[in-house]
Coordinates of N, CA and C and ligand atoms in Angstrom, one line a residue:
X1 N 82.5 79.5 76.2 CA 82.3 79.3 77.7 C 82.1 80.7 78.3
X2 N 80.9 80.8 79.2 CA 80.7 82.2 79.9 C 82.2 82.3 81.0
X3 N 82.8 83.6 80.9 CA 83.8 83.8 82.0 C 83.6 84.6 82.8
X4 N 84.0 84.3 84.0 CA 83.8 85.1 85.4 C 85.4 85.5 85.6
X5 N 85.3 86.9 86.3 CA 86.8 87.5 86.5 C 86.5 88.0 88.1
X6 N 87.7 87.1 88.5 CA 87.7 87.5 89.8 C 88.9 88.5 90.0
X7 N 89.1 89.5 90.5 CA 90.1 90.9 90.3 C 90.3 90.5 92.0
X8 N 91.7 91.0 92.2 CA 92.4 90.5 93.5 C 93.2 91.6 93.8
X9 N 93.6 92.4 94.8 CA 94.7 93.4 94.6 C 94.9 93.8 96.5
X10 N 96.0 94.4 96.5 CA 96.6 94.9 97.6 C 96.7 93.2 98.7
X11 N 97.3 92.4 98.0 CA 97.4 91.0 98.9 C 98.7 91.2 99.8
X12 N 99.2 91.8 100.0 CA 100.0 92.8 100.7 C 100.9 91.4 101.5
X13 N 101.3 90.0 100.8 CA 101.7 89.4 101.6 C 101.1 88.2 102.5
X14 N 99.6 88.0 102.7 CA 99.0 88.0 103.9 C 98.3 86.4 103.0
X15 N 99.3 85.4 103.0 CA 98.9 84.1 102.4 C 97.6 83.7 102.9
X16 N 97.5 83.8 104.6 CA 96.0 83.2 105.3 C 94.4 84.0 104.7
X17 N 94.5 85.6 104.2 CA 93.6 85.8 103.2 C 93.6 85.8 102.0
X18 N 94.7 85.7 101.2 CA 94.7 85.0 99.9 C 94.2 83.8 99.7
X19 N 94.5 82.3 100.4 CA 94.1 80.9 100.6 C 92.8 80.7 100.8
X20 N 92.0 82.0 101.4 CA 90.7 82.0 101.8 C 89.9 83.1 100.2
X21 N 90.3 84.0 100.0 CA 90.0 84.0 98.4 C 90.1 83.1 97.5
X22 N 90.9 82.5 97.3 CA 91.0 81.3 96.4 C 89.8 81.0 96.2
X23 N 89.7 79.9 97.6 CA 88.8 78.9 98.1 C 87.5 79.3 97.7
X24 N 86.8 81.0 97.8 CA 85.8 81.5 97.5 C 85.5 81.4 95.7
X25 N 86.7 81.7 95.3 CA 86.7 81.7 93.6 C 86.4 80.6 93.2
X26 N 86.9 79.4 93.4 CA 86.8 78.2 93.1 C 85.1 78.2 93.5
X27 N 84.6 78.2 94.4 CA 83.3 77.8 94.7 C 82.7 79.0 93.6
X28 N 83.3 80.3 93.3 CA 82.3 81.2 92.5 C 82.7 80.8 91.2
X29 N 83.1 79.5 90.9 CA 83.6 79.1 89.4 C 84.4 80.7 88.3
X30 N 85.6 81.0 89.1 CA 86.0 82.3 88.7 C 86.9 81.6 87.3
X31 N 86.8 82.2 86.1 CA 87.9 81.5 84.9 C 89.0 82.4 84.7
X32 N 88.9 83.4 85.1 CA 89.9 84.6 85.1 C 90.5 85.4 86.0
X33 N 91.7 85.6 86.1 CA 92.1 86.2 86.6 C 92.7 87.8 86.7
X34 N 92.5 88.7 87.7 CA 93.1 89.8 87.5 C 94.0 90.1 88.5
X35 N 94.9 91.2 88.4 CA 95.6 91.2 90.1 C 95.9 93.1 89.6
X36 N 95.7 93.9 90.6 CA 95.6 95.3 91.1 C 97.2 95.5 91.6
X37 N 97.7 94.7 92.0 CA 99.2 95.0 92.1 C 99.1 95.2 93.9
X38 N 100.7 95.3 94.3 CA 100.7 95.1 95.9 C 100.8 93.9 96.3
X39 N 101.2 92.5 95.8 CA 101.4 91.7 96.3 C 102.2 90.9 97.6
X40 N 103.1 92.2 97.5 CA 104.2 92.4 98.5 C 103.5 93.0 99.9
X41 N 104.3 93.3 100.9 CA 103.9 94.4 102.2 C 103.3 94.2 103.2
X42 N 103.5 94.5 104.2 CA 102.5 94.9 105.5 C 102.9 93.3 106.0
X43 N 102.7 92.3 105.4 CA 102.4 91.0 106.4 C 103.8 90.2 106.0
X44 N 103.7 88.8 106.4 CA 105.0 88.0 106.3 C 104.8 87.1 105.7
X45 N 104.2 86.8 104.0 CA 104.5 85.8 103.8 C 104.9 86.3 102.2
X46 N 105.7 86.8 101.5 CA 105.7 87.5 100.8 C 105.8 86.5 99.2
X47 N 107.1 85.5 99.7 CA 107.7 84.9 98.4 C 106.3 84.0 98.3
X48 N 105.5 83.0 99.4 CA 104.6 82.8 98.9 C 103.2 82.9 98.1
X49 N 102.9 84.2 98.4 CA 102.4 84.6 98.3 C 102.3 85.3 96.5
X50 N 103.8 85.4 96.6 CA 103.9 85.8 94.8 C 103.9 84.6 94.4
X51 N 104.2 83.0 94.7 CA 104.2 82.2 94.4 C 102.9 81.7 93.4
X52 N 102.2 82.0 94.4 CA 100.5 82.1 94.2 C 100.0 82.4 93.1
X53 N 100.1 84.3 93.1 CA 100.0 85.1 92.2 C 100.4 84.6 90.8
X54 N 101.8 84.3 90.8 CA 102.6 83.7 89.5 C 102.0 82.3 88.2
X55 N 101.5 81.6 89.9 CA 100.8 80.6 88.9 C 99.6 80.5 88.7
X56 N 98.8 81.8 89.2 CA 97.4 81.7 88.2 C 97.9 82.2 87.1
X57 N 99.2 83.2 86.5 CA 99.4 83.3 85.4 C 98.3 84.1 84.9
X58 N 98.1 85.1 85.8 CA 97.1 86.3 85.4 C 97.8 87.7 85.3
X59 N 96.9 88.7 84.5 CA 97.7 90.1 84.0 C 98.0 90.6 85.6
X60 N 99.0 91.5 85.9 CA 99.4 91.8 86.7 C 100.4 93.1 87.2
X61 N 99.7 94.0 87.6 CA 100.2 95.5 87.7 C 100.9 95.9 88.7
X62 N 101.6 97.0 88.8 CA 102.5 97.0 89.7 C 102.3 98.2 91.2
X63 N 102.3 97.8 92.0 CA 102.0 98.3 93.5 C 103.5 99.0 93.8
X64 N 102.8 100.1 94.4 CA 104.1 100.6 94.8 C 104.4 100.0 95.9
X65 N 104.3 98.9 96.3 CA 105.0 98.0 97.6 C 106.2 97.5 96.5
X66 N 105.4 96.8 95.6 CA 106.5 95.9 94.9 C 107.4 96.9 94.5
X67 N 106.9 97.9 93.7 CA 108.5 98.9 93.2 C 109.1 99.3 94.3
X68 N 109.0 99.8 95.7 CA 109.7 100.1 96.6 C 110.6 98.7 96.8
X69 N 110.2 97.3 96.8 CA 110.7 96.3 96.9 C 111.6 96.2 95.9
X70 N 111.3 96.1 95.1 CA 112.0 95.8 93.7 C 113.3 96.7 93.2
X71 N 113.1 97.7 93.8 CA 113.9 99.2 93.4 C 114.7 99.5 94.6
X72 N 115.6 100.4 94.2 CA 116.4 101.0 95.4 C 116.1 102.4 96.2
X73 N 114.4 101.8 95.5 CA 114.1 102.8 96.6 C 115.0 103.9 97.7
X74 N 115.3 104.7 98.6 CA 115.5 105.4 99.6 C 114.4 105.4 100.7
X75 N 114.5 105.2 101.8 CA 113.3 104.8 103.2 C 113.4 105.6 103.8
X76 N 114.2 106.8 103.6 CA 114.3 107.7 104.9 C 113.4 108.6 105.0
X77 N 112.0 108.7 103.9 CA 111.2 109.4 104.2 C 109.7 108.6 104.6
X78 N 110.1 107.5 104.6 CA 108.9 106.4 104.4 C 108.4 106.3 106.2
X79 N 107.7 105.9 106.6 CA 107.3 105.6 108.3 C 107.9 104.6 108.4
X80 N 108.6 104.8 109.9 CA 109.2 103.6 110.0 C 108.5 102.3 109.7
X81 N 107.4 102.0 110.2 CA 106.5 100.6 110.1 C 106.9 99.8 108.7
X82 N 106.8 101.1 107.4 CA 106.4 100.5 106.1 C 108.1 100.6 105.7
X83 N 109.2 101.1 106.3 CA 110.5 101.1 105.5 C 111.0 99.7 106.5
X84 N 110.4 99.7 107.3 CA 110.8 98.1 108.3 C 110.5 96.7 107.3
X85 N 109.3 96.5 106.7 CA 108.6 95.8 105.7 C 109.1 95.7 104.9
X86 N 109.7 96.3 104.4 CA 110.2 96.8 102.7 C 111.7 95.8 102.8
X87 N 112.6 96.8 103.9 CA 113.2 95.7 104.1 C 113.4 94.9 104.4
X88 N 112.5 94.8 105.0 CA 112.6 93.0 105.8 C 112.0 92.1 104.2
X89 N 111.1 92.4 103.5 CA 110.7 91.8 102.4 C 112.1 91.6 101.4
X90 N 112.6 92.6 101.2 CA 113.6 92.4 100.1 C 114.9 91.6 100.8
X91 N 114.7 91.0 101.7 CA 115.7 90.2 102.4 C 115.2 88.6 101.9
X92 N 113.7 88.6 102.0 CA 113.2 87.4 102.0 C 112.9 86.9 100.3
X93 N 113.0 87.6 99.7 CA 112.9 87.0 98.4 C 114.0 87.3 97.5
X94 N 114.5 86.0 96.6 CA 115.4 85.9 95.9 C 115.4 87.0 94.7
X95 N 116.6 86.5 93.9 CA 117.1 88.0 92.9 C 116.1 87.5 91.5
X96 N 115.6 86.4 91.4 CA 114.7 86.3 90.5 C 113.4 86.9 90.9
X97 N 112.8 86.5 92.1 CA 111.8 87.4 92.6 C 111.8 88.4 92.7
X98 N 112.5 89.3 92.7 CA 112.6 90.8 92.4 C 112.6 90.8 91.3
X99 N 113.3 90.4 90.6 CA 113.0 90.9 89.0 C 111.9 90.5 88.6
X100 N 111.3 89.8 89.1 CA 109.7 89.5 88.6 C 109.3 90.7 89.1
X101 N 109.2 91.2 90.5 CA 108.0 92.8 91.1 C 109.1 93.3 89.7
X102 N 110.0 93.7 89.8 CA 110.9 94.9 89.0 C 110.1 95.0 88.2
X103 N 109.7 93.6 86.9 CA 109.3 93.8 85.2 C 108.1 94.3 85.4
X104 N 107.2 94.2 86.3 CA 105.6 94.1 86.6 C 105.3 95.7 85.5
X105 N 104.2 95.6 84.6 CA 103.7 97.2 83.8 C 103.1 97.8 85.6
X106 N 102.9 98.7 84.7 CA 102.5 99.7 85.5 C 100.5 99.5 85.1
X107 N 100.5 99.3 83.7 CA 99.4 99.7 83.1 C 99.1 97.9 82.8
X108 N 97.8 97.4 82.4 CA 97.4 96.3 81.5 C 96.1 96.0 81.2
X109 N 95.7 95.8 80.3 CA 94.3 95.3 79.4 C 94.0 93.7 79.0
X110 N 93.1 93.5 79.5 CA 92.5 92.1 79.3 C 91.1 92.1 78.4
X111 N 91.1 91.7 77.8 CA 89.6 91.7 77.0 C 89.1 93.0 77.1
X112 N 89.5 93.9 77.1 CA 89.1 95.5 77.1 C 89.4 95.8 78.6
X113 N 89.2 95.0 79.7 CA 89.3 95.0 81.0 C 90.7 95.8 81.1
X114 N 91.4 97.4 81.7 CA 92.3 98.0 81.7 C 92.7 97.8 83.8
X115 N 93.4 97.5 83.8 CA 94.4 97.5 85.3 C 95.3 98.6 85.6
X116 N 94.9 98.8 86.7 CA 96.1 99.9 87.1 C 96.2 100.0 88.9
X117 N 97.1 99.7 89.2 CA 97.6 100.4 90.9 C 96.8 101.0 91.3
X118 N 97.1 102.6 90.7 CA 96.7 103.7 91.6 C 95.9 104.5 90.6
X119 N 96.4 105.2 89.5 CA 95.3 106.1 88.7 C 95.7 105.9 86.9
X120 N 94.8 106.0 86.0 CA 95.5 105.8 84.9 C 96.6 107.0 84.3
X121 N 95.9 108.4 85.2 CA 96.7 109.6 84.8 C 98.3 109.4 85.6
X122 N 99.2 109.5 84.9 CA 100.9 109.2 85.6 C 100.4 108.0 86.6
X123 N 100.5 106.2 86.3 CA 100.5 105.6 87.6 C 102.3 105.3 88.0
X124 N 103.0 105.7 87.0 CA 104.3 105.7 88.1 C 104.3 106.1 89.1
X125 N 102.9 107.1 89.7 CA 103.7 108.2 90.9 C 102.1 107.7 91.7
X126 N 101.8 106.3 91.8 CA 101.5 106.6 92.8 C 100.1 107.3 93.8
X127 N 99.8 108.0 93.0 CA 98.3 109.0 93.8 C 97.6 108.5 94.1
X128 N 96.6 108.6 95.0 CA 95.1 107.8 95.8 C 94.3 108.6 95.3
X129 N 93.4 107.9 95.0 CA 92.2 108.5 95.1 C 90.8 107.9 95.8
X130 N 90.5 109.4 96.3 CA 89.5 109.3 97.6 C 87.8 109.5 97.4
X131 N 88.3 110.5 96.0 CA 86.9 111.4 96.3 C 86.8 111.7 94.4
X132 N 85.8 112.1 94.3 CA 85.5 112.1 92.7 C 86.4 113.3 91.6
X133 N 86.9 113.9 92.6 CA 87.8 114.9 92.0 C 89.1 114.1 91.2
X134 N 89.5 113.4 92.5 CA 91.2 112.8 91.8 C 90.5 111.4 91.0
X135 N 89.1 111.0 91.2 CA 88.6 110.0 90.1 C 88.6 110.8 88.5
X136 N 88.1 111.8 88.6 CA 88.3 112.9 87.3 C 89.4 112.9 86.2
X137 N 90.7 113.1 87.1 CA 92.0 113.1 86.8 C 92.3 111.6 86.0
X138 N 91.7 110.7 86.5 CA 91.9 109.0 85.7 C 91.1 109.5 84.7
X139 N 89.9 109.1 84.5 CA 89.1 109.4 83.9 C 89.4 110.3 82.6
X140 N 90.0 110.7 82.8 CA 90.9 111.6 81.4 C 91.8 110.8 80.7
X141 N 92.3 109.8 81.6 CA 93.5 109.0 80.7 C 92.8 107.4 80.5
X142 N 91.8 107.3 80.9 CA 91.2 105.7 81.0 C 90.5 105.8 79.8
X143 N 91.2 105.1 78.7 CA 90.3 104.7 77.3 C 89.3 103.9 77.6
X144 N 89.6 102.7 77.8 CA 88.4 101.2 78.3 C 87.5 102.1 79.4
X145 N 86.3 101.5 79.0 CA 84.9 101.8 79.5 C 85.2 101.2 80.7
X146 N 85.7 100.3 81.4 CA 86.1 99.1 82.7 C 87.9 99.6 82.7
X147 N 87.5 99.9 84.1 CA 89.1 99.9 84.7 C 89.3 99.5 86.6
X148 N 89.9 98.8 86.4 CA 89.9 98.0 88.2 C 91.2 98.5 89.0
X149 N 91.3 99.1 89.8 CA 92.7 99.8 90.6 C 92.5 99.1 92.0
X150 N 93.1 99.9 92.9 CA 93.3 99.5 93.9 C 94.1 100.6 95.1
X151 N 95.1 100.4 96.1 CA 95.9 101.3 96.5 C 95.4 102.1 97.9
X152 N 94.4 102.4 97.4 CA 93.6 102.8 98.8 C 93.1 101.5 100.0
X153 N 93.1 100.7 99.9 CA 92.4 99.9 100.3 C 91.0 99.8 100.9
X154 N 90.4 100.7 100.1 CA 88.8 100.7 100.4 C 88.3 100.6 99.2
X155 N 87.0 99.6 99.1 CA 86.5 99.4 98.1 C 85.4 100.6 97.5
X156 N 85.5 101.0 96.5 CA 84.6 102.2 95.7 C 84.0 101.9 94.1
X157 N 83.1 102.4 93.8 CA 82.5 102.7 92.6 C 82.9 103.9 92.0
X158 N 83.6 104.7 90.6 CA 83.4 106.2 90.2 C 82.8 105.5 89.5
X159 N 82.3 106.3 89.0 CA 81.4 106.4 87.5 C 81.1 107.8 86.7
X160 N 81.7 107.9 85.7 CA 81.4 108.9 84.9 C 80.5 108.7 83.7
X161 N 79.9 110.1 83.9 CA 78.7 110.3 82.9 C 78.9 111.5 81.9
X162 N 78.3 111.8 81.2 CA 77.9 113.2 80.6 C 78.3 114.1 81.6
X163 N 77.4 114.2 82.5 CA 77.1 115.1 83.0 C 78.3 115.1 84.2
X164 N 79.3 114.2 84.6 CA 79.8 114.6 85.8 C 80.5 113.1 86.5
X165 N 81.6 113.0 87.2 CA 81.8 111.8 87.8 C 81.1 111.7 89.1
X166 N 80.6 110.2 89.8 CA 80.0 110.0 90.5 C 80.8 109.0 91.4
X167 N 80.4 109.1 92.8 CA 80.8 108.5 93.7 C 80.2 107.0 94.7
X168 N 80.1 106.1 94.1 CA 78.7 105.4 94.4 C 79.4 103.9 95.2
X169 N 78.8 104.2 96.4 CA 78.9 102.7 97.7 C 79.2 101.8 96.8
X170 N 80.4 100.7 97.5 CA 80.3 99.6 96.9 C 79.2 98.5 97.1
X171 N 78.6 98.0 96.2 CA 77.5 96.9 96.4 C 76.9 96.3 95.1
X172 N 76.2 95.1 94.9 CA 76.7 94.1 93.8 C 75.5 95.4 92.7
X173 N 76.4 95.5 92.0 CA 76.0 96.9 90.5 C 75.9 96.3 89.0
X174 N 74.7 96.1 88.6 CA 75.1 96.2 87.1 C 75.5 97.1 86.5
X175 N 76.4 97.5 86.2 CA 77.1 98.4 85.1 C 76.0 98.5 83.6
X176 N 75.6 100.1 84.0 CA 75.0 100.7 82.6 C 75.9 100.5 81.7
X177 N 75.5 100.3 80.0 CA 76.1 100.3 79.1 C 76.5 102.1 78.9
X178 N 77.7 102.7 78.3 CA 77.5 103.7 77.6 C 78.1 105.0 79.0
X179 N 78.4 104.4 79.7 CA 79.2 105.2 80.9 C 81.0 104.1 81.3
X180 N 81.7 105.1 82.1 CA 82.8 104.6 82.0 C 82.5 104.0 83.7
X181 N 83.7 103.5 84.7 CA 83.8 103.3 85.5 C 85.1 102.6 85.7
X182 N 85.4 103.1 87.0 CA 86.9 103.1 87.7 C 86.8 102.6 89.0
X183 N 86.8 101.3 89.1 CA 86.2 100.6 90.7 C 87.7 99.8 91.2
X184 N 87.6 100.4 92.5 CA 88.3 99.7 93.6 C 88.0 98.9 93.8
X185 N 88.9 97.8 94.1 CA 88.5 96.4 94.6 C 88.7 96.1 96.0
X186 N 89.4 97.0 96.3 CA 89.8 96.8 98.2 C 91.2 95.9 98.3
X187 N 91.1 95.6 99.4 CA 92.9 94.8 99.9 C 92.4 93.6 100.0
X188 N 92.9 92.5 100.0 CA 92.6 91.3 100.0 C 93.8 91.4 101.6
X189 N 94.7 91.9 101.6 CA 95.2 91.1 102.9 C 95.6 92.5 103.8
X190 N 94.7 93.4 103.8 CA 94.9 94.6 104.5 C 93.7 95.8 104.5
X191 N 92.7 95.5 104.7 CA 91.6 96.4 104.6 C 91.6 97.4 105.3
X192 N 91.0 98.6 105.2 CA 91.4 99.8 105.8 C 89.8 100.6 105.8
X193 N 89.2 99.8 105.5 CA 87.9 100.4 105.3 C 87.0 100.0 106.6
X194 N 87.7 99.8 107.9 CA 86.9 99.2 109.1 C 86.6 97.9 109.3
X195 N 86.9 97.5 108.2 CA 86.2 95.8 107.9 C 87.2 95.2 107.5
X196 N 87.5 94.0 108.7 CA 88.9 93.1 108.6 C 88.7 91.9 107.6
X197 N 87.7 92.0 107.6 CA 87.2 90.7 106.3 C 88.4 91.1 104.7
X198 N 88.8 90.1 104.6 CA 89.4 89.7 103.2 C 88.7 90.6 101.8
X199 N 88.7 91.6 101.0 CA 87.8 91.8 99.9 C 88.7 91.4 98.6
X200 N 87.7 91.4 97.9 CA 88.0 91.5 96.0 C 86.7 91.4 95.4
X201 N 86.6 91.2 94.5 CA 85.8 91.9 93.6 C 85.1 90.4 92.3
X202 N 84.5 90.0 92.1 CA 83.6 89.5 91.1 C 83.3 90.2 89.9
X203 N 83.3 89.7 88.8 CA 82.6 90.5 87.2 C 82.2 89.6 86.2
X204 N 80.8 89.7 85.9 CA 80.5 88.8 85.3 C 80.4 89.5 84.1
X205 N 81.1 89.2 82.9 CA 80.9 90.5 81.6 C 79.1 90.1 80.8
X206 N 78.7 88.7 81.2 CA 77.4 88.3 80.5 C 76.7 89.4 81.0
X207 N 76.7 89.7 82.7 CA 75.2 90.3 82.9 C 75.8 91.4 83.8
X208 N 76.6 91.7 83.1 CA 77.5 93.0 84.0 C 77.8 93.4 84.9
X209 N 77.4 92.4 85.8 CA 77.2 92.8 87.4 C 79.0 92.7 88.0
X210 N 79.1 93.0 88.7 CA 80.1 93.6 89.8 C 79.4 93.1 91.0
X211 N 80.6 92.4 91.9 CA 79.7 92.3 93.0 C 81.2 92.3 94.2
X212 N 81.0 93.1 95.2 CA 81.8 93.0 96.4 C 81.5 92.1 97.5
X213 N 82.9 90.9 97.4 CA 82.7 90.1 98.1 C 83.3 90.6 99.3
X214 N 83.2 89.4 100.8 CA 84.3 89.9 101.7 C 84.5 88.5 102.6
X215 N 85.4 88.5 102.9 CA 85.5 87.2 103.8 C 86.3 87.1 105.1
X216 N 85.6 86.3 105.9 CA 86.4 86.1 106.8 C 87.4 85.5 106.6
X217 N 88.9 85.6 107.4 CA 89.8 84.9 107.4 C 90.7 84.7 108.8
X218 N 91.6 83.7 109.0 CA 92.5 83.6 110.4 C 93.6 84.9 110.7
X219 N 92.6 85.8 111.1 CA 93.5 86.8 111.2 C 94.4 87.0 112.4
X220 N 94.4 85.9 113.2 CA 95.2 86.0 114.2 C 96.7 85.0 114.1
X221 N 96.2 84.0 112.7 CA 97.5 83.3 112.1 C 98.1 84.2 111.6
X222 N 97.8 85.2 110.8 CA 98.6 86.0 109.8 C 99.3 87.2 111.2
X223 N 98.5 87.6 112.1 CA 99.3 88.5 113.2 C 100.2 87.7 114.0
X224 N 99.9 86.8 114.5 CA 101.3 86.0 114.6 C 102.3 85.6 113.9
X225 N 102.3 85.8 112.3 CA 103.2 85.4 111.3 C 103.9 86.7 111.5
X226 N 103.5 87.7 111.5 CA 104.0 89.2 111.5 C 104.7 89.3 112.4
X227 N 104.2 88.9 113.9 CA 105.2 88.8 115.1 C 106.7 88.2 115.0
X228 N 106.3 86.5 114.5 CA 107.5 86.2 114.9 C 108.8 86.1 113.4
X229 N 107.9 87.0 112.5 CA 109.1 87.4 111.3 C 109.8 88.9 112.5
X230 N 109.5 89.0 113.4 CA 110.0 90.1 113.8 C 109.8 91.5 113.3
X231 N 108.1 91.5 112.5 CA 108.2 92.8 111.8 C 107.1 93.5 113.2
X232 N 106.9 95.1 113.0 CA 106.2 96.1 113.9 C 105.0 95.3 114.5
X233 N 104.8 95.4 115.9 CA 103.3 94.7 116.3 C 102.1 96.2 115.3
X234 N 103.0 97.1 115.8 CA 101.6 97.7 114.5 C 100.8 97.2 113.7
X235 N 101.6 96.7 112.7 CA 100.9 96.1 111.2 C 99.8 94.8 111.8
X236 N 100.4 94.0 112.7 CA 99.5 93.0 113.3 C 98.1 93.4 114.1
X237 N 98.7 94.9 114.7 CA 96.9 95.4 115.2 C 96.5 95.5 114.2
X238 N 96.4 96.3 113.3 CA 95.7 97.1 112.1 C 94.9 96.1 111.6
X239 N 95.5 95.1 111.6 CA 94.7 93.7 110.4 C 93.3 93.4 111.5
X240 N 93.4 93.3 112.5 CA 92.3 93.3 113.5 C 90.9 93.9 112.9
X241 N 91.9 95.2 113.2 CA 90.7 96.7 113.2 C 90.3 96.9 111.8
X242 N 90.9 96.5 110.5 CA 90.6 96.6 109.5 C 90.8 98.7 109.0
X243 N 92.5 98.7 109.8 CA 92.5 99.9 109.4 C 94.0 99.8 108.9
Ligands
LIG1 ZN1 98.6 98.6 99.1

């Protein structure tokens, strides 16, 4: 049977654009699943939310939301907004739920398909990348020709060649044979790229296309969920503005 892989990452919590991904997969007949890690953060619905995640029973990497959750972290250097979340999260889910974020790899491979957070070079620690330089730095430790991250919350293309890594808009791409690439998938429940719409990512391995989806969703249910868990009206503007 042909399989389609739908990749999901930075769901940061936010059940009302998760429920609306779904809904899109099922109509894109997706058979597979991936997740970029971050399932935790920023919004209020957290234990659900992993609930979700758990029973597609898909590979699953670890966000430094969830290790800040999962871990005993220290917040005194964190912004207030995101050490407010953190705790308020590890309040809300039980001691089995944490040890679920806790076990999460850092690293994972599906059918050659390799996963990671943030970079393949050290992803315990975390790094962004923005620009083709710190794509470089992966790109040295990324064996699989296909690698799907996340962390930034904007969606991107690298692509490395012979000659040099490249930095290429997201938009629906067949992937050349014989080059590597390192694509963002964006936030499904926290966009930061200007655009409040829901993202994740499509892969069809028959005809190698890549395609960036985006959706709308009730983003004024999920800012009132944020409200009245009593976490920062911040995090509630931002989802707006898609910053
Ligand atoms: Zn994130």
């Amino acid at each position: 049977m042909a399989r389609i892989f739908a990749i999901l990452g930075d769901i940061h919590a936010n059940i009302e654009a998760l429920n609306v991904v779904l809904d899109d997969c099922r109509k894109e007949g997706v058979t597979d699943f991936l997740c970029t890690g971050d399932v935790v953060g920023y919004n209020a619905a957290p234990s659900e939310c992993m609930k979700i995640v758990r029973d597609l029973g898909c590979p699953v990497v670890k966000g430094n939301h969830d290790h800040y959750v999962a871990s005993e972290q220290n917040l005194e250097d964190f912004h207030p907004n995101a050490a407010a979340v953190v705790q308020w999260t590890r309040e809300q889910l039980t001691e089995e739920e944490i040890q679920w974020l806790f076990d999460l790899p850092f690293v994972e491979t599906k059918m050659g398909i390799a996963l990671v957070h943030s970079t393949m070079d050290r992803p315990e620690t975390f790094g962004y990348v923005f620009d083709h330089f710190q794509a470089e730095a992966n790109f040295i430790c990324q064996k699989a020709p296909l690698c799907f991250h996340g962390h930034t919350h904007v969606p991107m293309i690298y692509e490395k060649q012979v000659s040099g890594v490249y930095r290429i808009d997201p938009q629906d791409f067949k992937l050349p044979v014989g080059r590597k690439y390192f694509i963002n998938v964006g936030s499904v429940g926290q966009p930061r790229d200007g655009d409040p719409r829901a993202a994740y990512v499509i892969y069809d391995p028959t005809t190698r296309m890549v395609r960036f989806k985006r959706l709308e969703y009730d983003v004024q249910a999920a800012q009132e969920r944020i409200l009245r868990a009593g976490l920062p009206a911040r995090l509630a503007e931002r989802l707006a503005l898609g910053e």
